[in-house]
XYZ file of C-alpha atoms in Angstrom:
186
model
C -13.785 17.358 -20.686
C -17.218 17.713 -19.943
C -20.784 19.868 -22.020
C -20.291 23.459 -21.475
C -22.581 26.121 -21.963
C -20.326 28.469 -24.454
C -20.600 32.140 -26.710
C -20.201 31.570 -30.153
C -18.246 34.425 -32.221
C -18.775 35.921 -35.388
C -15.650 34.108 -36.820
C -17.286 30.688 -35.808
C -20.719 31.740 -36.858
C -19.611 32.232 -40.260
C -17.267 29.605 -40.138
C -18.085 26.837 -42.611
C -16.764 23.919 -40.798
C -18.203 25.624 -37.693
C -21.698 27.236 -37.040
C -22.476 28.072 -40.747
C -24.902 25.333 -41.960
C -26.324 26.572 -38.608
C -26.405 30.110 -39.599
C -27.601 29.537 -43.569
C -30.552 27.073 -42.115
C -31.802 29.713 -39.428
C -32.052 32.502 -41.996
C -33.862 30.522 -44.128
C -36.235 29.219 -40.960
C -36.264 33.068 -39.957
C -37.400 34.285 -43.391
C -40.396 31.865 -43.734
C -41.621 32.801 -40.301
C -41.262 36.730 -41.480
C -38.567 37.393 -39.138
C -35.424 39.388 -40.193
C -32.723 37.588 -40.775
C -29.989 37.030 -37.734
C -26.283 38.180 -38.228
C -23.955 37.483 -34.995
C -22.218 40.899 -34.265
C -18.591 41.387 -33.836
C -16.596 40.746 -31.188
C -15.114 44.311 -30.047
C -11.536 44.611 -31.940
C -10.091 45.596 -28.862
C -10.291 42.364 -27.441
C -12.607 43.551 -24.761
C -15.331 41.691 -25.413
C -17.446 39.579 -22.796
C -16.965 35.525 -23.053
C -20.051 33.205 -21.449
C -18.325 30.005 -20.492
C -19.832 27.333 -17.800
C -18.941 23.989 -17.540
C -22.306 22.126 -16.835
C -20.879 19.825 -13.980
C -23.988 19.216 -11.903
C -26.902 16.484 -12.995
C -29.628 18.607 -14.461
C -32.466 16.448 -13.585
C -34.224 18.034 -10.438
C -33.913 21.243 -13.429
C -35.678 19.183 -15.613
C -38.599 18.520 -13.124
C -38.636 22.350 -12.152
C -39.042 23.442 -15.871
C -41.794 20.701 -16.227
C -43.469 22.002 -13.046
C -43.745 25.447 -14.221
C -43.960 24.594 -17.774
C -40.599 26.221 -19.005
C -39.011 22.980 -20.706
C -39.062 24.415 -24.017
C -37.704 28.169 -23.449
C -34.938 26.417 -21.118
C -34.485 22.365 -22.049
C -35.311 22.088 -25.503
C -32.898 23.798 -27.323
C -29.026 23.869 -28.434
C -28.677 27.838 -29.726
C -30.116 30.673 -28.011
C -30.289 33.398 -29.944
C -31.740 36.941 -29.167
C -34.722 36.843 -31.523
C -38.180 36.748 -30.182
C -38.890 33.470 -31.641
C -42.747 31.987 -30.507
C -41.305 28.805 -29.827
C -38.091 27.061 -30.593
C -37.070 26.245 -34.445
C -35.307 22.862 -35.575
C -33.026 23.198 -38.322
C -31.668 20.281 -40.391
C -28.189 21.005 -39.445
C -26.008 18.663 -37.370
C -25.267 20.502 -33.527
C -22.432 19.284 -31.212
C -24.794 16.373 -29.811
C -27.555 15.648 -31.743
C -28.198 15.433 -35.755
C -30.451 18.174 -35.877
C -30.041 21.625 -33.829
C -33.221 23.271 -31.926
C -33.211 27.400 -31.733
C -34.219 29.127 -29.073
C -35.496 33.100 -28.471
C -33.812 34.190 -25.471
C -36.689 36.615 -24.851
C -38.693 33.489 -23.951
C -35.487 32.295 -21.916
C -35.121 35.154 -19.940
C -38.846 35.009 -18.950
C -38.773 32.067 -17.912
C -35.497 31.911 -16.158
C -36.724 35.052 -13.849
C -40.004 32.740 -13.113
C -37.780 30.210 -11.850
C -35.406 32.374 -10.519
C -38.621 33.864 -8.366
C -39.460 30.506 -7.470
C -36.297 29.202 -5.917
C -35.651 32.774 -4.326
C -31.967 32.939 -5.430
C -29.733 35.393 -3.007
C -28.149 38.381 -4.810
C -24.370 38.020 -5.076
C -24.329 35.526 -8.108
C -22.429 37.156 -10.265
C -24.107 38.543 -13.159
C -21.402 37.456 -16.062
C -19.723 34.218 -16.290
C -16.545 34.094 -17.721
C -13.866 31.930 -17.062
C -16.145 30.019 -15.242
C -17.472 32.345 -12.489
C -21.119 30.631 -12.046
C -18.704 27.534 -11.728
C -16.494 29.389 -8.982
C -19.609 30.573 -7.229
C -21.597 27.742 -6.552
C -18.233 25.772 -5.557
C -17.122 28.292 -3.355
C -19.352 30.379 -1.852
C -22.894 28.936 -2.225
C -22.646 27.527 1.280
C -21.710 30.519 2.764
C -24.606 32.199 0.878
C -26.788 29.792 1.976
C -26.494 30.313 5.727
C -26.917 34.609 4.955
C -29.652 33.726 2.369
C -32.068 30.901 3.259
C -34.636 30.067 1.052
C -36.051 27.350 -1.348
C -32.985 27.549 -3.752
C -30.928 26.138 -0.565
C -32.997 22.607 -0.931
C -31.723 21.819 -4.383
C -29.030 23.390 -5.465
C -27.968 21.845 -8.742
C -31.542 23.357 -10.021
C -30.446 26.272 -8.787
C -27.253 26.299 -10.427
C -29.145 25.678 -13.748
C -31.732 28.443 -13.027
C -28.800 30.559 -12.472
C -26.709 29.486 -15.809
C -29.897 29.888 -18.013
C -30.658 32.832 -16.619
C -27.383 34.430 -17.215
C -26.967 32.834 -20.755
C -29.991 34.534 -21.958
C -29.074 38.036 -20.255
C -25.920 37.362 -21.945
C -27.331 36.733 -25.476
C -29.710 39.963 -25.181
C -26.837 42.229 -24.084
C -24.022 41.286 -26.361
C -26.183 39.852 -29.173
C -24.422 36.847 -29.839
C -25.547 33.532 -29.428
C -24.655 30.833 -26.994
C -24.343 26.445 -27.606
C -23.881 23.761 -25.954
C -20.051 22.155 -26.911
């Protein structure tokens, strides 16, 4: 059990007992702000597709004092969907979300932006990987952050649940630009 950081398909998007109200809501939100309206692509037919999956297993509130710090907390902590729309600032919609009664939107442009910032901040060490399915960010900062650690000092070394959160937030929102479908909490 647990929150987990998850993609969210085209079958679920359109899915009325799923992410529909979602959907219907953000078009309308979208189409008063002049935006085009958002469609969640296809997963390949193939089965091929990418998955984002990470179990958020680490207390997120040294994150939440980073984001305040470099005043990030509403492209990274105030939202349930991240979409890839360059949204101004994050849109609440009316419709229920797996935690709360109302569901906040998010442009992963913004995300991604501020992500890197933080990413720059805490000087993370290349080898994270860069996709996380079946847990990999999970796996990673288990398993080898340690090691890392010694190879790669830094500032991301003195906290490293913000750093795992830095990490997952950045690689949701790459994730969401590259594949075009959105990502929830769940």
């Amino acid at each position: 059990m647990g929150i987990y950081l998850v993609d969210i398909g085209s079958d679920d998007w359109a899915d009325e007992d799923a992410y529909a109200p979602i959907a219907q809501e953000l078009a309308e939100e979208l189409a008063e702000l002049g935006l085009p309206p958002y469609t969640c692509p296809p997963e390949p037919a193939d089965g091929t597709g990418e998955r984002f999956d990470v179990k958020i297993n680490v207390p997120m509130d040294s994150f939440g004092r980073l984001c305040r710090a470099h005043d990030v907390s509403g492209e990274l902590l105030d939202w349930e969907v991240l979409i890839p729309v360059d949204l101004d600032e994050e849109i609440e919609l009316p419709a229920e979300s797996a935690y709360t009664d109302t569901t906040r939107v998010a442009g992963a442009p913004a995300a991604l932006a501020a992500a890197r910032h933080l990413a720059e901040v805490l000087g993370l060490p290349p080898g994270i990987p860069a996709t996380s399915e079946n847990l990999f960010l999970n796996s990673w900062f288990a398993d080898r952050a340690q090691a890392a650690a010694a190879l790669h000092p830094g500032p991301w070394t003195e906290d490293l649940d913000a750093a795992f959160h830095v990490t997952v937030h950045l690689r949701a929102a790459e994730f969401v630009l590259r594949t075009g479908r959105p990502v929830t909490y769940s």
